[in-house]
RNA sequence: GGGCUGGUAGCUCAGUCCGGCAGAGCGACGGACUCUUAAUCCGUCGGUCGCGUGUUCAAAUCGCGCCCAGCCCGCCA
């Protein structure tokens, strides 16, 4: 039981109901996977009620899972909580025989409140404000995202641009999610009846909301109008006519949080389809319109919006609120994800670094724990996933609980569990990434025992695809795996005379045509013959090839490169 | 003022709901592999489980009180 507020006006029965406690829903001792606990609550709450005989949600009456965000800027990893948390619950429910629709509302009638420092263009290039007409965006502050022009001049609006980018990420993840535009719902009249309900009994609306917001007084009218003259979403509603579905307004300044947006002073009358409900009413109206059964949301909504939403759903719209779930926010490299500040990582970027199933795995972890997504330490996440996968296939030992968890969750991460799949350890894949020669990559991976002799072709191809990703990771982070063959120019290296003599001998040996093992042997014997430390000779080789102190197993690597280049390089000629 | 999460090995974390020998991966160190790779295999080191207190035969785990860190809400969405 959680007290959301100490305001005595609030309906005690509602807020003490565990099924409506967004912190309690996902915690259940009987399940190893949180989504199972959530599904239990959804079944008992939304299907098993006394006035509902349906035990299974079928085609005609599916369960509805929703998420949603404002299209305020670059869609980043954190936004995918709204989709992937719901996805796992949807999959669990489908596994129990229910039909489930997964929806995502783009809250695109919200106001543009701040200009992000970074934007992404139509092709996902991250650009700064200097690359767009920032002044034009600034003049549109306070207007709906769908009333702000697309800064890249391609799509109909700012809102549509960023919604489309989000949709592209969803498609990349192979998810089946129906997008709903809030603006479209206003424009086509879908919200009419809910607006009429709110504006038709403003006494009731005020009475309910007043328990949560002190600014609600006897004059308060819960509606924003889009000014005909300047487009500002103004809150100064002077008159409401439910019968004619119009509101009159004065375009006054708007204070929204810390921001103030100047109104033009225009007075006019508009259709209710040209305005919007305040968020506190709009959210429950979405539940009512779309029949939402479950909705995950960030902890920012847990204390204000959610309890008031429950109250409004129940007492204003007369519906059951959906089953809720709070998720904690991710950080990126320890810092808050933020579109506006530009500390973001996109799904497209992440998928260049790891397989989709690893990203799914990240989102399958406990929702209430704060987690850091660290690109610097991405190898740890991938290793963890690989281990999880091996637990599922009984390839390694593990504690009972983690095995149970792997058995339950792993099948939800992949299209189809395939025991024959091959995973090259991520950091080793990064080592392989130092050469662009694909046959050499495969040969080294085979030699090191990462690819079995009887491996199917598809498994080899998928395993080697990780090499590209790990290479991208190494280059992006500039870490210790970020080295590449310095083929075009001789690195600036100073070597002792005895080392140089050994290199010359090695070059002559290689020039005669030798295989990898022979060369490897020769490195050791040459070092002995010249009475130098073996590691110094290896180091000299790595410096000449990579400008690094260390590298891959040298003999086989040299053998795979073109002989002419290797000989010349060892002789420090080019 | 309120809420959430975390503090367990050098690092990242599991275990806490339901009390029963303190765990994993990585790193480090040592060794093996005719060979000092960043591979593979074997092994070793490493923890007053944030602090205090209560309950208990038994506490990382339950109760109470603290400390530290991060985040959210306090009327924007």
XYZ file of C-alpha atoms (C1' of nucleotides) in Angstrom:
651
model
C 0.000 0.000 0.000
C 1.376 3.343 -0.950
C 0.171 6.757 0.014
C 0.468 8.892 -3.052
C -0.432 12.080 -1.274
C -1.666 13.175 2.079
C -4.498 15.193 0.659
C -7.620 14.050 2.456
C -9.878 14.729 -0.535
C -8.402 11.827 -2.381
C -10.345 8.637 -2.670
C -8.679 6.312 -0.170
C -10.176 3.206 -1.655
C -8.606 3.917 -5.023
C -5.151 4.796 -3.911
C -4.823 1.864 -1.550
C -5.754 -0.693 -4.181
C -2.608 -2.667 -5.020
C -3.704 -3.235 -8.597
C -3.600 0.542 -9.030
C -0.305 0.988 -7.242
C 2.195 1.431 -10.045
C 5.032 0.364 -7.777
C 3.385 -2.847 -6.606
C 2.173 -4.323 -9.874
C 5.432 -5.752 -11.155
C 6.618 -7.177 -7.856
C 5.403 -10.628 -7.137
C 7.302 -13.368 -5.392
C 5.690 -16.109 -7.425
C 7.278 -15.095 -10.700
C 10.841 -14.933 -11.941
C 9.808 -12.422 -14.611
C 8.084 -9.163 -13.767
C 5.904 -9.251 -16.884
C 4.235 -12.408 -15.560
C 3.288 -10.597 -12.387
C 1.866 -7.732 -14.430
C -0.070 -10.135 -16.627
C -1.623 -11.729 -13.540
C -2.931 -8.370 -12.410
C -4.235 -7.550 -15.885
C -6.069 -10.858 -16.085
C -7.722 -10.525 -12.716
C -8.412 -6.842 -13.052
C -9.465 -6.542 -16.669
C -10.843 -9.967 -17.503
C -11.941 -11.734 -14.375
C -14.307 -9.142 -12.938
C -17.812 -10.052 -11.829
C -19.402 -8.244 -14.754
C -17.151 -9.800 -17.332
C -17.441 -13.476 -18.096
C -14.657 -13.496 -20.668
C -11.719 -15.503 -19.462
C -9.757 -14.926 -22.626
C -9.435 -11.754 -24.630
C -10.155 -12.697 -28.231
C -9.914 -11.065 -31.630
C -13.036 -9.004 -31.192
C -12.140 -7.710 -27.767
C -8.390 -7.601 -27.433
C -6.464 -6.412 -24.438
C -4.948 -3.018 -25.106
C -1.475 -2.035 -24.017
C -0.408 1.550 -24.517
C 2.606 3.745 -24.240
C 3.223 7.243 -25.400
C 5.517 10.244 -25.471
C 5.609 13.749 -26.828
C 7.580 14.000 -30.065
C 9.847 16.585 -28.499
C 13.128 15.621 -30.110
C 15.426 12.770 -31.016
C 13.801 9.485 -29.985
C 16.301 7.963 -27.560
C 16.756 4.709 -25.740
C 14.728 5.824 -22.719
C 11.640 6.326 -24.838
C 11.660 2.632 -25.603
C 10.599 1.847 -22.075
C 7.195 3.007 -23.289
C 7.234 0.334 -25.952
C 9.434 -2.559 -24.839
C 8.064 -2.807 -21.308
C 4.636 -3.102 -22.855
C 5.938 -5.536 -25.453
C 7.011 -8.058 -22.820
C 3.653 -7.869 -21.089
C 1.908 -8.239 -24.448
C 3.985 -11.301 -25.292
C 3.270 -12.904 -21.935
C -0.451 -12.308 -22.381
C -0.346 -13.673 -25.932
C 1.396 -16.725 -24.542
C -1.621 -17.191 -22.285
C -3.943 -17.170 -25.257
C -5.124 -13.571 -25.258
C -5.287 -11.283 -28.232
C -3.350 -8.103 -27.531
C -3.073 -4.796 -29.350
C -0.052 -2.701 -28.574
C -0.638 1.018 -29.080
C 1.579 4.021 -28.894
C 0.193 7.514 -28.660
C 2.255 10.333 -30.032
C 1.297 13.183 -27.744
C 1.785 15.538 -30.622
C -0.711 18.178 -29.616
C 1.480 19.042 -26.634
C 3.294 22.332 -26.682
C 6.800 22.760 -27.966
C 8.297 24.033 -24.724
C 12.006 24.156 -25.431
C 14.263 23.867 -28.435
C 16.539 20.832 -28.128
C 20.220 21.513 -28.590
C 20.423 18.603 -30.957
C 18.015 17.330 -33.563
C 18.068 14.395 -35.930
C 17.306 14.941 -39.579
C 15.298 12.696 -41.867
C 18.254 10.347 -42.258
C 19.043 10.269 -38.556
C 22.059 12.529 -38.837
C 22.468 14.305 -35.541
C 22.625 18.025 -36.152
C 23.004 21.053 -33.946
C 20.789 24.097 -33.860
C 23.217 25.865 -36.156
C 22.180 23.563 -38.964
C 18.504 24.485 -38.837
C 16.519 27.683 -38.637
C 16.586 27.897 -34.859
C 14.927 31.297 -34.942
C 11.922 29.829 -36.682
C 11.657 27.164 -34.016
C 11.958 29.785 -31.311
C 9.024 31.704 -32.780
C 6.944 28.532 -32.498
C 7.426 27.936 -28.796
C 4.122 27.316 -27.088
C 2.462 25.874 -30.182
C 1.508 22.248 -30.699
C 4.184 19.997 -32.128
C 1.929 19.373 -35.103
C 1.595 23.133 -35.674
C 5.344 23.691 -35.747
C 6.966 23.344 -39.174
C 9.390 20.475 -39.715
C 12.805 22.078 -39.263
C 14.058 19.902 -42.123
C 11.242 20.915 -44.437
C 10.304 17.384 -45.377
C 7.336 16.369 -43.278
C 4.174 18.215 -42.362
C 5.314 19.242 -38.909
C 7.905 19.016 -36.179
C 5.717 16.480 -34.415
C 5.304 14.335 -37.461
C 9.039 14.351 -38.109
C 10.006 13.019 -34.718
C 7.093 10.617 -34.540
C 8.227 9.178 -37.851
C 11.759 8.716 -36.537
C 10.402 6.864 -33.532
C 8.308 4.695 -35.802
C 11.399 3.827 -37.812
C 13.186 2.671 -34.656
C 10.208 0.549 -33.705
C 10.333 -1.061 -37.128
C 14.053 -1.689 -36.792
C 13.313 -3.626 -33.635
C 10.767 -5.682 -35.506
C 7.908 -4.637 -33.239
C 4.258 -4.533 -34.170
C 2.945 -1.345 -32.616
C 0.009 0.769 -33.777
C 0.724 4.480 -33.673
C -2.010 6.911 -32.688
C -1.649 10.644 -33.228
C -3.234 12.700 -30.505
C -3.695 15.612 -32.870
C -5.499 13.326 -35.293
C -7.800 12.181 -32.491
C -8.732 15.784 -31.781
C -9.168 16.689 -35.418
C -11.341 13.734 -36.358
C -13.617 14.223 -33.376
C -12.573 11.098 -31.480
C -12.041 13.154 -28.332
C -15.275 15.137 -28.707
C -17.298 13.169 -26.191
C -14.558 13.327 -23.580
C -14.067 17.046 -24.058
C -17.820 17.465 -23.771
C -17.855 15.408 -20.605
C -15.172 17.549 -19.030
C -16.518 20.891 -20.196
C -20.125 19.879 -19.676
C -19.614 19.487 -15.943
C -16.822 21.825 -15.052
C -17.909 21.702 -11.428
C -17.077 18.039 -11.266
C -13.875 18.433 -13.224
C -12.738 21.201 -10.889
C -13.734 19.259 -7.800
C -11.671 16.260 -8.818
C -8.612 18.097 -10.054
C -8.592 20.537 -7.145
C -7.487 17.695 -4.896
C -4.217 17.619 -6.831
C -3.663 21.135 -8.063
C -4.106 24.232 -5.944
C -4.351 26.475 -8.981
C -7.801 25.039 -9.701
C -10.338 27.610 -8.562
C -13.977 28.380 -9.350
C -13.012 30.055 -12.599
C -10.814 27.271 -13.910
C -11.768 25.892 -17.317
C -9.820 22.783 -18.252
C -9.135 23.439 -21.905
C -6.457 25.021 -24.066
C -7.317 26.769 -27.316
C -5.057 27.021 -30.315
C -5.080 30.715 -31.253
C -6.358 31.343 -34.770
C -3.904 34.213 -35.195
C -0.642 32.961 -33.726
C -1.164 29.272 -33.003
C -0.273 29.519 -29.333
C -2.054 27.014 -27.121
C -3.551 29.503 -24.732
C -5.203 28.660 -21.434
C -7.318 31.777 -21.110
C -10.726 30.295 -21.936
C -13.464 32.884 -21.572
C -16.525 30.893 -22.521
C -17.520 27.355 -23.269
C -20.434 26.243 -25.393
C -20.802 22.513 -25.246
C -23.870 22.582 -27.475
C -22.067 24.236 -30.357
C -18.772 22.472 -29.548
C -16.908 25.757 -29.335
C -14.789 27.633 -26.865
C -13.957 31.322 -26.763
C -10.567 32.462 -25.657
C -8.218 35.357 -25.202
C -4.661 34.695 -26.399
C -2.933 35.559 -23.146
C 0.561 34.726 -21.985
C 1.037 31.142 -20.916
C 3.084 30.068 -17.973
C 4.076 26.448 -18.350
C 6.416 25.318 -15.646
C 9.351 27.688 -15.762
C 8.539 28.882 -19.253
C 6.443 31.836 -20.323
C 5.072 32.039 -23.847
C 3.713 35.360 -24.988
C 0.189 35.521 -26.328
C -0.843 37.867 -29.126
C -3.943 39.107 -27.329
C -6.316 37.940 -30.025
C -9.830 37.042 -28.910
C -11.745 34.434 -30.812
C -13.952 31.369 -30.853
C -12.843 27.981 -32.094
C -14.084 24.427 -32.363
C -13.185 22.127 -29.511
C -11.324 20.120 -32.153
C -8.847 22.980 -32.435
C -7.791 22.866 -28.832
C -6.727 20.328 -26.277
C -7.494 19.018 -22.844
C -4.884 19.585 -20.152
C -2.687 16.540 -19.770
C -4.278 15.518 -16.465
C -7.566 15.029 -18.341
C -6.132 14.049 -21.673
C -4.363 10.964 -20.392
C -7.517 9.399 -18.895
C -9.397 10.437 -22.056
C -6.911 8.355 -24.046
C -7.592 5.389 -21.771
C -11.303 5.797 -22.318
C -11.090 6.320 -26.066
C -8.671 3.471 -26.682
C -9.862 1.076 -23.982
C -6.434 0.859 -22.410
C -5.882 -2.121 -20.100
C -2.223 -1.605 -19.244
C 0.151 1.301 -19.427
C 3.735 1.563 -18.204
C 5.039 5.027 -17.409
C 8.135 6.712 -16.084
C 8.540 7.629 -12.463
C 7.854 11.252 -13.353
C 4.188 10.362 -13.741
C 3.934 8.206 -10.661
C 3.151 10.841 -8.079
C 1.192 13.544 -9.850
C -0.373 12.414 -13.073
C -1.183 8.839 -12.121
C -3.239 9.356 -8.946
C -5.120 12.244 -10.504
C -5.604 10.169 -13.623
C -7.145 7.352 -11.601
C -9.488 9.801 -9.973
C -10.464 11.464 -13.253
C -10.935 8.147 -15.037
C -13.200 6.908 -12.281
C -15.170 9.997 -11.379
C -15.180 12.092 -14.540
C -15.194 9.522 -17.343
C -16.645 6.655 -15.355
C -14.119 4.093 -16.528
C -11.728 1.724 -14.837
C -8.188 3.023 -15.067
C -5.697 0.688 -16.709
C -3.278 -1.448 -14.772
C -0.210 0.768 -14.258
C 3.491 0.123 -13.936
C 6.279 2.515 -13.060
C 9.684 2.138 -14.592
C 12.853 3.817 -13.407
C 14.780 5.882 -15.879
C 17.951 4.792 -17.572
C 21.060 6.830 -17.549
C 23.565 6.963 -20.367
C 27.141 6.725 -19.173
C 25.865 7.731 -15.743
C 24.125 10.891 -16.953
C 20.429 11.506 -17.504
C 19.186 10.823 -21.004
C 17.895 14.039 -22.426
C 16.816 15.043 -25.899
C 17.035 18.679 -24.995
C 20.592 18.541 -23.700
C 21.706 16.128 -26.378
C 22.818 13.295 -24.093
C 21.106 10.655 -26.151
C 21.711 7.343 -27.789
C 19.307 6.141 -30.430
C 18.115 2.648 -31.173
C 19.755 2.874 -34.581
C 23.092 3.619 -32.946
C 22.694 0.816 -30.448
C 21.844 -1.668 -33.179
C 25.124 -0.820 -34.849
C 26.822 -2.034 -31.671
C 24.889 -5.113 -30.625
C 22.212 -7.564 -31.708
C 18.555 -6.646 -31.150
C 18.127 -9.537 -28.715
C 20.760 -8.019 -26.449
C 18.823 -4.760 -26.398
C 15.625 -6.671 -25.631
C 17.503 -8.359 -22.813
C 18.389 -4.977 -21.349
C 14.715 -4.011 -21.298
C 13.684 -7.349 -19.787
C 15.483 -6.489 -16.548
C 13.645 -5.239 -13.478
C 11.774 -2.044 -14.376
C 12.094 -0.466 -10.956
C 15.869 -0.519 -10.854
C 17.861 2.394 -12.045
C 20.199 1.195 -14.736
C 23.029 2.706 -16.632
C 23.408 2.035 -20.310
C 27.120 2.235 -20.811
C 28.583 2.141 -24.265
C 32.049 2.225 -22.722
C 31.295 -1.055 -20.978
C 28.971 -2.507 -23.561
C 31.012 -5.710 -23.618
C 29.735 -6.463 -20.126
C 26.123 -6.284 -21.232
C 26.786 -8.496 -24.229
C 28.726 -10.999 -22.118
C 25.850 -11.072 -19.676
C 23.427 -11.781 -22.493
C 25.653 -14.526 -23.903
C 25.763 -16.151 -20.504
C 21.994 -15.828 -20.162
C 21.608 -17.547 -23.526
C 23.970 -20.328 -22.511
C 21.963 -20.867 -19.355
C 18.859 -21.274 -21.462
C 20.525 -23.894 -23.640
C 21.942 -25.690 -20.585
C 25.456 -25.093 -21.823
C 26.728 -23.762 -18.516
C 25.950 -24.279 -14.881
C 24.085 -21.650 -12.949
C 22.011 -21.061 -9.897
C 18.507 -22.375 -10.004
C 16.931 -18.979 -9.975
C 18.936 -17.561 -12.842
C 18.292 -20.689 -14.854
C 14.576 -20.371 -14.246
C 14.742 -16.778 -15.333
C 16.639 -17.622 -18.497
C 14.168 -20.364 -19.352
C 11.282 -17.971 -18.946
C 12.687 -14.836 -20.545
C 15.100 -15.929 -23.263
C 12.423 -17.176 -25.676
C 10.885 -13.699 -25.574
C 14.130 -12.098 -26.716
C 14.625 -13.950 -29.982
C 12.390 -14.849 -32.889
C 13.127 -18.486 -32.273
C 15.651 -20.120 -29.927
C 18.297 -21.833 -32.034
C 20.798 -23.940 -30.210
C 23.219 -23.950 -33.145
C 23.706 -20.176 -33.021
C 27.268 -19.027 -32.461
C 28.369 -16.109 -30.318
C 31.884 -14.843 -30.627
C 32.767 -13.191 -27.304
C 32.316 -9.474 -27.791
C 35.817 -8.310 -26.985
C 37.272 -11.064 -29.114
C 34.997 -9.943 -31.916
C 36.537 -6.526 -31.400
C 39.981 -8.067 -31.818
C 38.851 -9.667 -35.072
C 37.566 -6.291 -36.162
C 41.058 -4.965 -36.576
C 41.251 -6.566 -39.972
C 38.744 -5.988 -42.721
C 39.614 -9.300 -44.325
C 36.500 -11.352 -43.736
C 38.051 -14.706 -44.521
C 40.838 -13.946 -42.061
C 38.290 -13.079 -39.390
C 36.582 -16.398 -39.903
C 39.832 -18.307 -39.953
C 41.022 -16.799 -36.696
C 37.641 -17.384 -35.075
C 37.751 -21.006 -36.166
C 41.299 -21.477 -34.955
C 40.411 -20.070 -31.572
C 37.553 -22.482 -31.253
C 34.689 -20.016 -31.551
C 33.307 -21.586 -34.696
C 32.786 -25.364 -34.646
C 33.753 -27.328 -37.729
C 30.197 -28.406 -38.415
C 28.658 -24.972 -37.909
C 25.829 -24.127 -40.312
C 26.397 -21.302 -42.745
C 23.728 -19.020 -41.244
C 25.237 -19.343 -37.779
C 28.694 -18.418 -39.056
C 27.351 -15.394 -40.892
C 25.447 -14.161 -37.881
C 28.378 -14.735 -35.579
C 30.702 -12.800 -37.853
C 28.177 -9.971 -38.058
C 29.102 -9.264 -34.446
C 32.628 -8.471 -35.587
C 31.332 -5.458 -37.511
C 29.422 -4.319 -34.458
C 32.325 -4.783 -32.100
C 34.554 -2.913 -34.505
C 32.087 -0.042 -34.580
C 32.104 -0.121 -30.783
C 35.895 -0.065 -30.595
C 36.081 2.876 -32.972
C 33.271 4.756 -31.318
C 34.762 4.467 -27.868
C 38.383 4.613 -28.984
C 39.135 1.884 -26.478
C 41.967 -0.642 -26.326
C 40.427 -2.654 -29.171
C 40.451 0.300 -31.501
C 43.395 -0.423 -33.664
C 43.659 -1.052 -37.311
C 46.272 -2.145 -39.708
C 48.343 0.888 -40.655
C 48.708 -0.187 -44.232
C 49.230 3.079 -46.046
C 52.064 4.562 -44.014
C 54.866 3.272 -41.843
C 54.228 4.236 -38.219
C 56.910 6.346 -36.604
C 58.798 3.696 -34.651
C 62.292 3.702 -33.226
C 63.847 0.290 -32.731
C 67.094 -1.058 -31.348
C 69.652 -2.358 -33.819
C 69.359 -5.957 -32.610
C 65.585 -5.825 -32.978
C 66.005 -4.450 -36.482
C 68.370 -7.276 -37.332
C 65.833 -9.793 -36.056
C 63.097 -8.153 -38.117
C 65.272 -8.353 -41.209
C 65.838 -12.046 -40.618
C 62.136 -12.568 -40.130
C 61.398 -10.659 -43.341
C 63.735 -12.870 -45.303
C 62.073 -15.935 -43.808
C 58.639 -14.753 -44.776
C 59.805 -13.744 -48.236
C 60.602 -17.407 -48.911
C 56.905 -18.217 -48.450
C 55.839 -19.643 -45.114
C 52.601 -20.477 -43.362
C 51.307 -18.923 -40.155
C 52.576 -21.504 -37.722
C 56.020 -21.455 -39.260
C 56.182 -17.699 -38.960
C 55.000 -17.868 -35.363
C 57.734 -20.383 -34.568
C 60.269 -18.263 -36.367
C 59.447 -15.222 -34.248
C 60.371 -17.171 -31.128
C 63.498 -18.740 -32.583
C 64.662 -15.457 -34.092
C 64.296 -13.728 -30.758
C 66.337 -16.464 -29.096
C 69.007 -16.357 -31.791
C 69.367 -12.620 -31.435
C 69.289 -12.850 -27.674
C 66.396 -10.431 -27.360
C 63.235 -10.621 -25.312
C 60.473 -12.371 -27.281
C 57.926 -9.835 -26.139
C 60.078 -7.025 -27.513
C 60.077 -8.621 -30.930
C 56.318 -9.109 -30.842
C 55.928 -5.557 -29.688
C 58.055 -4.310 -32.592
C 55.832 -6.203 -34.990
C 52.678 -4.742 -33.483
C 54.122 -1.268 -33.584
C 55.044 -1.573 -37.241
C 51.654 -2.933 -38.225
C 49.263 -1.223 -35.825
C 51.224 1.451 -34.020
C 50.229 -0.424 -30.854
C 52.065 -2.454 -28.241
C 49.860 -5.487 -28.611
C 47.806 -7.211 -31.248
C 46.522 -10.481 -32.617
C 48.546 -13.664 -32.783
C 51.224 -12.456 -35.118
C 52.370 -15.426 -37.213
C 49.048 -16.431 -38.769
C 48.141 -12.802 -39.164
C 51.284 -11.986 -41.123
C 50.766 -15.074 -43.224
C 47.361 -13.849 -44.326
C 48.534 -10.432 -45.439
C 50.127 -9.953 -48.842
C 53.735 -11.035 -48.622
C 55.178 -8.054 -50.433
C 53.684 -5.629 -47.946
C 54.699 -7.656 -44.901
C 58.293 -8.041 -45.998
C 58.643 -4.366 -46.835
C 57.015 -3.339 -43.569
C 59.243 -5.571 -41.439
C 62.218 -4.029 -43.236
C 60.779 -0.588 -42.348
C 60.787 0.306 -46.030
C 57.194 1.475 -46.331
C 8.037 18.285 2.353
C 6.948 13.547 -0.247
C 8.414 9.250 -3.398
C 11.678 5.605 -5.884
C 16.334 3.138 -6.433
C 21.062 1.761 -4.927
C 25.309 0.895 -1.146
C 27.621 -7.063 -1.253
C 35.173 -8.887 -4.026
C 39.552 -4.052 -7.583
C 35.134 -3.258 -11.451
C 29.926 -4.547 -13.039
C 26.330 -6.880 -10.511
C 23.137 -11.503 -8.697
C 21.347 -13.168 -4.045
C 17.071 -9.740 -0.047
C 10.136 -10.585 -1.460
C 10.167 -16.527 1.234
C 16.208 -15.942 7.272
C 19.942 -21.584 6.788
C 27.889 -22.422 4.709
C 28.739 -15.037 0.954
C 28.041 -15.963 -5.210
C 28.876 -14.916 -10.807
C 31.280 -12.447 -14.775
C 35.301 -9.414 -15.707
C 40.068 -7.826 -13.883
C 44.556 -9.127 -11.134
C 47.970 -13.004 -10.023
C 50.041 -18.098 -10.998
C 50.208 -22.210 -14.256
C 49.186 -25.314 -18.817
C 48.944 -25.356 -24.172
C 56.366 -28.020 -28.330
C 54.965 -20.893 -28.440
C 54.899 -14.437 -22.738
C 48.236 -13.209 -27.828
C 44.138 -9.656 -25.515
C 42.284 -16.713 -27.535
C 41.493 -21.579 -24.812
C 41.980 -24.520 -20.321
C 43.284 -25.082 -14.962
C 44.062 -22.670 -10.446
C 44.787 -18.607 -6.730
C 43.971 -14.114 -4.339
C 40.113 -11.021 -3.010
C 34.224 -9.166 0.971
C 33.472 -6.257 9.161
C 27.239 -7.712 2.664
C 26.901 1.191 4.220
C 26.337 2.032 10.015
C 23.747 0.950 14.555
C 20.055 -1.726 16.953
C 15.986 -5.295 17.768
C 13.763 -10.218 16.769
C 15.699 -15.280 16.122
C 18.888 -21.442 17.404
C 20.363 -18.692 12.945
C 20.146 -12.064 9.645
C 23.221 -9.656 3.378
C 17.937 -11.227 3.825
C 12.821 -9.455 8.659
C 11.626 -4.762 12.153
C 13.261 0.048 13.857
C 16.707 4.287 13.589
C 20.505 6.456 10.879
C 24.513 7.672 6.987
C 25.934 8.099 1.867
C 24.844 8.263 -3.572
C 21.569 8.930 -7.786
C 16.920 10.249 -9.607
C 11.598 11.808 -9.565
C 7.285 14.719 -7.746
C 5.668 19.530 -5.247
C 0.560 21.783 -9.614
C 4.559 21.533 -17.218
C 3.628 17.264 -19.795
